[in-house]
XYZ file of C-alpha atoms in Angstrom:
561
model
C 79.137 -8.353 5.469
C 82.921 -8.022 5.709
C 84.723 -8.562 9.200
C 88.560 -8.203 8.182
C 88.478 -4.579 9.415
C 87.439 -2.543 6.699
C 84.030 -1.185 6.586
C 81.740 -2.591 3.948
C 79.498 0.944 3.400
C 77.969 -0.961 0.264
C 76.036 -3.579 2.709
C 75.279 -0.161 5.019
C 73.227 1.196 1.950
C 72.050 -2.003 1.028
C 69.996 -2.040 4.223
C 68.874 1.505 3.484
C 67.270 0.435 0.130
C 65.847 -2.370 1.976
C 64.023 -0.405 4.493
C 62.901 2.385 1.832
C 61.832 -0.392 -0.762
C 59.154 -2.256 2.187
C 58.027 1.497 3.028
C 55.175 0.811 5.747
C 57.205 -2.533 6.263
C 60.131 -0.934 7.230
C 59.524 1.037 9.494
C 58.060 -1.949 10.892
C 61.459 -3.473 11.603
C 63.123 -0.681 13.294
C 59.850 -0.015 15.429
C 57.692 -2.822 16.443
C 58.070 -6.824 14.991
C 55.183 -8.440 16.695
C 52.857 -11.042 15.175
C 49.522 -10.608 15.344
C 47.284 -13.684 15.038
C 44.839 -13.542 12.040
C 42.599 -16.794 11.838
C 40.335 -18.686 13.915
C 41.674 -22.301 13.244
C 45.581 -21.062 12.728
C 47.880 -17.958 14.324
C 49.354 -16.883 11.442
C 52.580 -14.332 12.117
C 52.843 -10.694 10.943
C 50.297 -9.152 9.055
C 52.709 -6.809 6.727
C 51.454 -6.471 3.841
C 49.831 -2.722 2.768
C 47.060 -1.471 0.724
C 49.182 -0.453 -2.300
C 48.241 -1.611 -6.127
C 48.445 -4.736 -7.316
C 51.505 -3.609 -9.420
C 52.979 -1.700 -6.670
C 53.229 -5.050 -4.371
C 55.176 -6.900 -7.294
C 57.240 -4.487 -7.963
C 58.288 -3.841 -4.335
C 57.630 -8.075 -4.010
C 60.503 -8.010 -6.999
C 62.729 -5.706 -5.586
C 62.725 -7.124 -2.129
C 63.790 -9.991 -3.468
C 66.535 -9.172 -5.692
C 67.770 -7.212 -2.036
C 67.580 -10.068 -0.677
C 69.330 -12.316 -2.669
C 72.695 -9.655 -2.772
C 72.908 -9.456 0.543
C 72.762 -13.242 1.540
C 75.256 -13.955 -1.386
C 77.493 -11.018 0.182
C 76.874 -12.534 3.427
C 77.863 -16.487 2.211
C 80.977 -15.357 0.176
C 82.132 -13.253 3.051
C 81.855 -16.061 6.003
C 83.092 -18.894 3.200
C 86.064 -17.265 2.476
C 87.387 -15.485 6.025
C 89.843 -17.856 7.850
C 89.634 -20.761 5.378
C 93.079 -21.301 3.907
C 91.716 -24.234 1.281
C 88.915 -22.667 -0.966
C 88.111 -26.805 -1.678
C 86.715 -27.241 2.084
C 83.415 -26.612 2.256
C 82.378 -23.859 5.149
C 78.775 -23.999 4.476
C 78.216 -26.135 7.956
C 76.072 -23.912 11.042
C 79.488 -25.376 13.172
C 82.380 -24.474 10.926
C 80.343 -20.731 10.510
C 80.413 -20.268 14.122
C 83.770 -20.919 14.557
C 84.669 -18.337 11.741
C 82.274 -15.802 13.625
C 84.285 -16.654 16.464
C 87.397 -15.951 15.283
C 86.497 -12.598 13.385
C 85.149 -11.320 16.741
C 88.515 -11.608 18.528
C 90.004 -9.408 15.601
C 87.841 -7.240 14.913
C 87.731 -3.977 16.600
C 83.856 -3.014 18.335
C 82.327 -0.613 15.754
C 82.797 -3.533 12.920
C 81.073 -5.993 14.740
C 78.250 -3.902 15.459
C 77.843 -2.667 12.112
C 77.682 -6.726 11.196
C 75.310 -7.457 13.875
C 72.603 -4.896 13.077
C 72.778 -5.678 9.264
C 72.590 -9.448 10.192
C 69.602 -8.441 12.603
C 67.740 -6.378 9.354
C 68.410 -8.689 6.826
C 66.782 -11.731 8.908
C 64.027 -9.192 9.686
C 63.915 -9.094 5.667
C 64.004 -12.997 4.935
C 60.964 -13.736 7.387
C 58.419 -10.800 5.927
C 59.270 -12.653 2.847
C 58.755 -15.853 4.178
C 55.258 -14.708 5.768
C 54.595 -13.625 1.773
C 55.829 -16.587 0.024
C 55.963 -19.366 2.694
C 59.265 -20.993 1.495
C 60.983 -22.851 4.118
C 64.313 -21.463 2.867
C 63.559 -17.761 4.322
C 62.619 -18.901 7.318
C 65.634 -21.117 8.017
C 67.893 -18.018 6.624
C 66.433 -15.611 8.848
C 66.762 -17.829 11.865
C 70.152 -18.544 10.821
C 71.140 -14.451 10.838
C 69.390 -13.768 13.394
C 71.608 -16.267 15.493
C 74.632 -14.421 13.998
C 73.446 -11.241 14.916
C 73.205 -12.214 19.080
C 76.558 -13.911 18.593
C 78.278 -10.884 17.405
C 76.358 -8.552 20.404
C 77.410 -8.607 23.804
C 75.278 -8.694 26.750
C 75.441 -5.338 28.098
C 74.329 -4.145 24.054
C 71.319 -1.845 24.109
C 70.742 -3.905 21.131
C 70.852 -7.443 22.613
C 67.342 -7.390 23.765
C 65.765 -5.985 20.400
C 67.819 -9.352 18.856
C 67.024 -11.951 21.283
C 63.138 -11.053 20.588
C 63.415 -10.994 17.007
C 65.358 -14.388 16.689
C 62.447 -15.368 19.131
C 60.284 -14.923 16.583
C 61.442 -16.605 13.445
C 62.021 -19.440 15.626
C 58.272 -19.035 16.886
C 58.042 -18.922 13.096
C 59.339 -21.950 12.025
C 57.664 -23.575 14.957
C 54.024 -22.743 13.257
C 54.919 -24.106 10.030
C 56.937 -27.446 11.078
C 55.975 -28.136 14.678
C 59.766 -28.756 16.136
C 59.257 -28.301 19.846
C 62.470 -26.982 20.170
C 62.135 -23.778 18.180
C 59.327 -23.130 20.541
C 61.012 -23.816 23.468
C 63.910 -21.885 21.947
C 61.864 -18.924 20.779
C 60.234 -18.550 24.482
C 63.592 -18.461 25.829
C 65.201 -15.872 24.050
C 61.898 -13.684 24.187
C 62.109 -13.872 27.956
C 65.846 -13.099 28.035
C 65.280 -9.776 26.300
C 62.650 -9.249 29.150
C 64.301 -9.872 31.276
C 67.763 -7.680 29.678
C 65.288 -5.062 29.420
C 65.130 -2.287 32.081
C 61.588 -1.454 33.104
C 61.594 2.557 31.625
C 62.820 1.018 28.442
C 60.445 2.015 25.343
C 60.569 -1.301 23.862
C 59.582 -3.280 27.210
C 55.771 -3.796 25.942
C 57.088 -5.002 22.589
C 59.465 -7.655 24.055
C 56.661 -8.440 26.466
C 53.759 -8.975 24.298
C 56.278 -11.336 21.773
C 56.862 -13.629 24.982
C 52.791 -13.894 25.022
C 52.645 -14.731 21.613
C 55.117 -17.770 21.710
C 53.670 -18.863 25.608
C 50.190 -19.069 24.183
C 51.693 -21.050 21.250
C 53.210 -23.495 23.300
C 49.731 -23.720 25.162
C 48.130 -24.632 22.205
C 50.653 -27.607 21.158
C 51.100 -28.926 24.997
C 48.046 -27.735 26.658
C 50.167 -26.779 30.292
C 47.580 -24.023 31.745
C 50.286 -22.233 33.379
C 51.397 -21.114 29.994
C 48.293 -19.373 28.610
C 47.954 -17.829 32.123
C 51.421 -16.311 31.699
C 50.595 -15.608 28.214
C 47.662 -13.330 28.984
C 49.788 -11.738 32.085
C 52.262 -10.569 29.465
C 50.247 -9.552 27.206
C 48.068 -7.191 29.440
C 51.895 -5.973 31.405
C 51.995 -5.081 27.536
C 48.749 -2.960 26.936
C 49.282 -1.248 30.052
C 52.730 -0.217 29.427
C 51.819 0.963 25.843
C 50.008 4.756 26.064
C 46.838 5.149 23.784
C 48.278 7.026 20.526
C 51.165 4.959 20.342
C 51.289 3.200 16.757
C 51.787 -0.089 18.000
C 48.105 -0.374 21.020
C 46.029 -1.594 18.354
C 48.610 -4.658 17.857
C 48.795 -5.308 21.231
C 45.121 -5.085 22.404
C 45.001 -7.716 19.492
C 47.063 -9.835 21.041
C 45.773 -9.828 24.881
C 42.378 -10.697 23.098
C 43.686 -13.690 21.389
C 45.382 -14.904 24.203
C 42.086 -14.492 26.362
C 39.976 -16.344 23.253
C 42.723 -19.126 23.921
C 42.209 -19.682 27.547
C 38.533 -19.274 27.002
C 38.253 -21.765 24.605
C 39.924 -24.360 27.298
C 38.449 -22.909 30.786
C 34.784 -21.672 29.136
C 34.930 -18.964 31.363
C 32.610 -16.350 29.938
C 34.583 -13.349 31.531
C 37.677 -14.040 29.122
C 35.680 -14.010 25.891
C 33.770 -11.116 26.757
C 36.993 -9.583 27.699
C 38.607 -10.570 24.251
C 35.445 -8.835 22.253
C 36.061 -5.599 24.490
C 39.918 -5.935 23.489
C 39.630 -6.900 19.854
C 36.892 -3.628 19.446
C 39.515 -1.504 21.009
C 42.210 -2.487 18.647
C 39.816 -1.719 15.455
C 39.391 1.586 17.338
C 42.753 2.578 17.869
C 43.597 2.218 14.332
C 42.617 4.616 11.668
C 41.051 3.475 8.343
C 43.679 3.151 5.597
C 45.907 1.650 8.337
C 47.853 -1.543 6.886
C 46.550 -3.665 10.064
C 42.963 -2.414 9.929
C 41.524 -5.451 7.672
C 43.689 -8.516 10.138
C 41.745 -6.419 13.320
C 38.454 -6.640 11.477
C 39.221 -10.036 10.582
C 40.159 -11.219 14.466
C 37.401 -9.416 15.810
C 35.233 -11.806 13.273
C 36.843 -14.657 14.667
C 35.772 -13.896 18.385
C 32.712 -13.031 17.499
C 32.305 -16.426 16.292
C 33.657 -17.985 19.657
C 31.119 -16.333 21.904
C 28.024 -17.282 19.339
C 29.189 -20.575 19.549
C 28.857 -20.795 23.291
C 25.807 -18.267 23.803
C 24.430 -18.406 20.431
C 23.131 -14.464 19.913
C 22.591 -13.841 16.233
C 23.782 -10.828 16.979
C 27.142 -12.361 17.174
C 27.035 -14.749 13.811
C 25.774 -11.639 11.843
C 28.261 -9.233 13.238
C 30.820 -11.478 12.569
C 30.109 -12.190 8.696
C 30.219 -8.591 8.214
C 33.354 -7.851 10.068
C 34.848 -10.759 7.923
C 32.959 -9.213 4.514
C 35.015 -5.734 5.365
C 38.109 -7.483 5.822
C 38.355 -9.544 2.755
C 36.798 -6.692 0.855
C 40.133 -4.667 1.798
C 42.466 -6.649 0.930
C 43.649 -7.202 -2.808
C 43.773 -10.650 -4.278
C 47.682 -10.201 -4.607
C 47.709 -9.966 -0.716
C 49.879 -13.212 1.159
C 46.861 -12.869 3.970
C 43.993 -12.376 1.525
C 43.695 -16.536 1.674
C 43.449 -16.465 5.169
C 40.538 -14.205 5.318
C 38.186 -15.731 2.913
C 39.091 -18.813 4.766
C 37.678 -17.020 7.555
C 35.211 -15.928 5.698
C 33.747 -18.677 4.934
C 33.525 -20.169 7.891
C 31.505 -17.405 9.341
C 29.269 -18.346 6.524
C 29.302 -21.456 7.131
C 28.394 -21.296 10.956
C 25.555 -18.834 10.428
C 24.240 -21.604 7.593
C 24.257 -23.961 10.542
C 22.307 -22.261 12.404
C 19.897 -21.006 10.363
C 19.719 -23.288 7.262
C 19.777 -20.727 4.483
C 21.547 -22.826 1.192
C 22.844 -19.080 0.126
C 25.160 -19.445 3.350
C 26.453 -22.553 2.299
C 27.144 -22.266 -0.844
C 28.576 -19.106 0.261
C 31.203 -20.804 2.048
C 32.113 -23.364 -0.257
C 33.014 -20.737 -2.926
C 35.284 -18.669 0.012
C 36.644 -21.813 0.906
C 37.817 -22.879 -2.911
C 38.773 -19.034 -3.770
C 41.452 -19.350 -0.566
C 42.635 -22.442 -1.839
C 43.340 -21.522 -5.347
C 45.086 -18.259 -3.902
C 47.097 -20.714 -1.963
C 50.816 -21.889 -3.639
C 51.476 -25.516 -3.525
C 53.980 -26.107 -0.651
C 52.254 -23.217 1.695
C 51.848 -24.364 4.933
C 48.376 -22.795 5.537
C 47.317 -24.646 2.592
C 46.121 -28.054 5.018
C 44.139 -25.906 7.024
C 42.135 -24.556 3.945
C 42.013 -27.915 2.123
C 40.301 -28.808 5.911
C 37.980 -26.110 5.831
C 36.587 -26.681 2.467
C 36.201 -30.602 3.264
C 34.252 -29.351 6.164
C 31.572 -27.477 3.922
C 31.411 -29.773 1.455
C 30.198 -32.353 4.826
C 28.335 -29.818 5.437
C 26.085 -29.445 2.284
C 26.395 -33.565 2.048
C 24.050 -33.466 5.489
C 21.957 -31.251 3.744
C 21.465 -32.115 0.160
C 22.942 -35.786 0.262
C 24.874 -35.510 -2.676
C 27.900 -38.350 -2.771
C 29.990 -36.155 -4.547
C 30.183 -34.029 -1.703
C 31.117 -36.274 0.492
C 33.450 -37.847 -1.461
C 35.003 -34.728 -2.035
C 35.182 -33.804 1.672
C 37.014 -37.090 2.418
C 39.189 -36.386 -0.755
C 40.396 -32.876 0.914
C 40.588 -34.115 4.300
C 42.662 -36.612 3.043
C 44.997 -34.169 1.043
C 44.811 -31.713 4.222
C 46.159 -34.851 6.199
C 49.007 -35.669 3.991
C 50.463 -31.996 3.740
C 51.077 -32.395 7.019
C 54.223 -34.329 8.708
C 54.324 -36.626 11.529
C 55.176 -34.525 14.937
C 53.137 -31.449 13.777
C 51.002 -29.949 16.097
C 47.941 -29.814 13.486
C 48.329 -33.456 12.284
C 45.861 -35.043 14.929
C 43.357 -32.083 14.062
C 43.525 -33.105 10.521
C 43.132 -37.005 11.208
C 40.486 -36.279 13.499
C 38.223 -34.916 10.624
C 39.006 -37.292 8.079
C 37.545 -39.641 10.595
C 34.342 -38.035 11.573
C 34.015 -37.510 7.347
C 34.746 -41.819 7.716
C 31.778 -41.880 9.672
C 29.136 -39.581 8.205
C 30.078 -41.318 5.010
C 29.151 -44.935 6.643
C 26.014 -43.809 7.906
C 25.011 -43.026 4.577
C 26.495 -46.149 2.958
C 26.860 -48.756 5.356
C 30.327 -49.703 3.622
C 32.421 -51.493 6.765
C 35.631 -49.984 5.105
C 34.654 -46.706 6.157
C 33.950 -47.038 9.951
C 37.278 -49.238 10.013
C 39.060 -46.289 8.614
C 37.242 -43.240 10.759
C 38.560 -45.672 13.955
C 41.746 -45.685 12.406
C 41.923 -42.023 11.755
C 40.504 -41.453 15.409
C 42.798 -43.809 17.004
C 46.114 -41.924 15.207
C 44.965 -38.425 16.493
C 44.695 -39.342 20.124
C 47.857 -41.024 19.983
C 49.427 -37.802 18.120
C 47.857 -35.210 20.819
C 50.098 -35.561 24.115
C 48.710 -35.812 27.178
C 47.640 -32.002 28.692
C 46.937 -31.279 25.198
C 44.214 -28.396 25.150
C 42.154 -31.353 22.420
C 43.001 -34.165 23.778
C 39.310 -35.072 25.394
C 37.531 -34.115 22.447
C 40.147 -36.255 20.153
C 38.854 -39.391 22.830
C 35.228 -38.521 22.322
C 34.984 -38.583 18.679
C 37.125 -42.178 19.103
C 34.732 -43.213 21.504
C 31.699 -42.145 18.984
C 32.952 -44.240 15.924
C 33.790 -47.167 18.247
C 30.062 -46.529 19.428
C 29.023 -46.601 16.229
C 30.580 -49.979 14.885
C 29.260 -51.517 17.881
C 25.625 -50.847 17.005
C 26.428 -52.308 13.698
C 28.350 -55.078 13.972
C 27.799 -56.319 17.897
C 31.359 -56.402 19.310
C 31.388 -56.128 22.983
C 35.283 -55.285 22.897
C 33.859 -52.000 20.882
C 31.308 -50.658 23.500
C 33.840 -51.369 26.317
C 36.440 -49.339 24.577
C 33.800 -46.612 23.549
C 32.829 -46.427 27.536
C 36.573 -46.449 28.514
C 37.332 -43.536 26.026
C 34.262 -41.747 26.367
C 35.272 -41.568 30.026
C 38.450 -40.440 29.815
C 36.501 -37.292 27.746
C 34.283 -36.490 30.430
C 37.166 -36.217 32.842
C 39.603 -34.186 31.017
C 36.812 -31.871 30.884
C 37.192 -28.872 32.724
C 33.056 -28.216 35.170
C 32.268 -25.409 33.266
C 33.383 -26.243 29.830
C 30.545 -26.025 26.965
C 30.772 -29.079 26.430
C 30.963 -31.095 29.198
C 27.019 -31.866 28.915
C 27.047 -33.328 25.434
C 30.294 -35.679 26.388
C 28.605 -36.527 29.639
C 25.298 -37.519 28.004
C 27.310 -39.543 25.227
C 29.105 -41.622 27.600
C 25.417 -42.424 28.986
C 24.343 -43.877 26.222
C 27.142 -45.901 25.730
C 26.652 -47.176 29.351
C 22.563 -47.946 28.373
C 23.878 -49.571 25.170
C 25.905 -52.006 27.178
C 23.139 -52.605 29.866
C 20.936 -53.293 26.620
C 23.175 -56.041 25.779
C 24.094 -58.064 28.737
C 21.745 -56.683 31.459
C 24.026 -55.388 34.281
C 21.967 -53.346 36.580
C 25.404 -51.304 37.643
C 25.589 -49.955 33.869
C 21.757 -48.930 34.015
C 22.430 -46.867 37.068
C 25.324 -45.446 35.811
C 23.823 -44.256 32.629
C 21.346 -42.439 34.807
C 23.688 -40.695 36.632
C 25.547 -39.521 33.688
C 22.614 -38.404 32.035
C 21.196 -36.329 35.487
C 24.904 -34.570 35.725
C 24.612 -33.956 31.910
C 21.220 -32.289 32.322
C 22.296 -30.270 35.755
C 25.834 -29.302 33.809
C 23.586 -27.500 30.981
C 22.839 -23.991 31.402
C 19.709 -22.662 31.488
């Protein structure tokens, strides 16, 4: 991408062949760049991939690629070598490129900088579809990086400055997902709410800029739990649906994400309204689009997901069985050389494996366990969904332990729990979720064994997560209750009274970071009165007796009929 006043009409058809070579995808990135959440543990970003052939996707996988590659080494050699009298001094530095962006600006004329700008804008568009495919950190810092370039080089008063702000907001919401750095999410909301607010309200591209902002409030939700966030979230996201006429290519995407948005708050609040609300939007967005369509199998496959959330709270078959299917369809559509096909027998399976808790049939099960290993072998080292499928398998394999009491099993949970956990760095926002199973694997494998070690280490595991989820955090009670279980547990084994009055504290501290109303509010309450009989059994104080009994009468007159 030149800038010493000459145009560069090789990069301009460069771009061209980029957009023709993604087809479906590029159109994509001159119309509508909005991710569209696809799992029911994880929100996973665009869903581009297409129903072509298995060759077709490696050739156009290849080709991408090789695009790629010439126009970031066009793009380096260009900004290395413009103002830097000594070839020896490295210019590689985000600082020193800045200043060099700087500097062109001031001499080049308008039309130049423009034609930079919107290539920069493409080619970052480029590097995070790939990154979505391939999951190497590289893209994603790359497109990030041009992106930045691109609103540098575009002033304010640019009809263009909005469409840049919100897609720099999201490969920073991006790279937020797969490393957990507060400030790209902080960053990412920002710049996604100044292209709203840049944005006049007639403009075309208003619900698009919109319904990104919802996408990276709700994330933010989900790492730091502030309600006012997911409340915003669905705002935007329904100013988006509204604003968006029925026909228009991109309702289905955004009546997918006002759904997961109101799943989100639902899952915190419990109020029934927003999950029936998010099956009513997730059907629409399956309706909207027309079989064949690219997005039709990630709809099916979030419309599985709620399912699942509203048969967990009102438990109609209906629901479970629905779901499966809906999940069945989705997998079923997408080829094995798909980057999202690992995601949805993830998904999958855990359909499977929630209807097989319900109903007990081993064909469930076993079901799940083969989804579960089939997402995991489609999964590259190094992917940073491939935790959160080691996790899911550990959490079938528990599953058929409990049912079949095989060791192996449970030694194999605790083996991919463990892996899941150490995929993960320190300061990610699905590290505590990850310690939090290992320990409650810890703990069914102690009361199986009786081996000491292992409720030392599920206390240890419980103890981290807490500390990990921040305070406001939308987990952050049930990470206390599942601490408060284990040290429940070693009490009744080994007799410590320090145990039973740290169980009490932290089952406490549960009960009243849960939300009246939340599903389960009744089991914590009832949990935190037995703790309180336990320690009445022990050293007879009436006051723990009678609180034990209240706890257990607001536990029974919390439980819906």
């Amino acid at each position: 991408l030149r800038l010493d006043g000459r145009a560069d009409y090789p990069n301009m058809i460069l771009k061209m062949r980029i957009m023709d070579t993604l087809g479906p995808f590029g159109q994509a990135l001159d119309a509508d760049n909005e991710p569209k959440e696809d799992s029911h543990f994880k929100n996973v970003a665009t869903d581009t991939g297409d129903q072509a052939s298995d060759f077709e996707q490696r050739r156009e996988l290849q080709l991408l690629r090789q695009l790629i590659s010439q126009a970031l080494s066009g793009h380096n050699s260009t900004f290395a070598s413009y103002g830097n009298e000594n070839p020896e001094i490295p210019t590689d530095t985000s600082s020193i490129a800045q200043r060099q962006q700087q500097e062109a600006a001031r001499f080049t004329p308008d039309f130049q900088l423009e034609e930079a700008a919107a290539q920069l804008n493409h080619l970052g568009v480029s590097l995070l579809i790939r990154f979505e495919r391939l999951g190497n950190l590289d893209d994603v810092n790359n497109s990030v990086a041009r992106h930045q370039e691109a609103v540098s080089l575009t002033s304010d008063d640019h009809p263009g400055k909005p469409s840049r702000l919100s897609d720099l907001g999201n490969s920073l919401l991006a790279r937020f997902e797969c490393l957990g750095n507060l400030d790209d999410i902080e960053n990412a909301i920002a710049r996604h709410q100044e292209a709203v607010d840049l944005a006049p309200e007639d403009h075309p591209h208003k619900p698009r800029w919109l319904s990104n902002l919802g996408n990276s409030l709700a994330t933010r939700f989900k790492r730091r739990g502030n309600l006012n966030d997911i409340h915003n979230a669905v705002t935007r996201h329904q100013a988006a649906v509204n604003l968006t006429p029925d026909g228009h290519p991109n309702k289905h995407s955004r009546l997918n994400n006002l759904g997961s948005s109101l799943r989100t708050r639902f899952e915190r609040l419990g109020d029934l309204d927003d999950i029936n609300n998010a099956v009513i939007q997730y059907h629409a967005a399956v309706r909207h689009t027309p079989n064949g369509h690219i997005n039709k199998p990630n709809l099916l496959n979030c419309l599985g997901n709620t399912l699942i959330t509203r048969f967990q709270r009102l438990g109609n078959m209906d629901d479970i069985n629905n779901a499966v299917s809906q999940h069945q369809v989705a997998v079923s559509l997408t080829p094995d050389s798909h980057p999202q096909k690992p995601h949805r027998l993830n998904d999958l399976g855990n359909s499977l494996l929630i209807r097989f808790e319900r109903l007990g049939h081993l064909v469930d099960l076993n079901n799940a366990i083969s989804r579960h290993q089939a997402a995991i072998s489609l999964t590259p080292d190094g992917h940073p969904d491939k935790s959160s499928h080691l996790c899911n398998l550990g959490s079938s394999l528990v599953a058929r332990f409990k049912r079949l009491g095989n060791l192996d099993d449970i030694n194999g949970a605790i083996a991919r729990y463990q892996a899941a956990a150490d995929l993960i760095p320190d300061g990610h926002p699905d590290k505590s979720n990850q310690l939090n199973n290992l320990g409650n694997a810890f703990i069914t494998r102690f009361t199986s064994l009786g081996n000491a070690d292992d409720i030392n280490s599920a206390i240890s595991q419980h103890r981290a997560a807490v500390d990990l989820a921040p305070d406001g955090h939308p987990d952050k009670s049930s990470r206390l209750s599942n601490l408060g279980s284990s040290l429940s547990t070693r009490f009744e084994r080994f007799g410590s009274l320090d145990d039973i009055e740290q169980a009490i504290a932290r089952k406490q501290l549960a009960v009243n970071l849960t939300p009246d109303g939340h599903p389960d509010k009744p089991t914590r309450l009832n949990n935190l009165g037995i703790s309180l009989l336990n320690r009445f059994e022990r050293l007879g104080d009436i006051e723990y007796l009678d609180n034990a009994i209240l706890k257990h009468q607001e536990a029974i007159k919390s439980t819906p009929d």
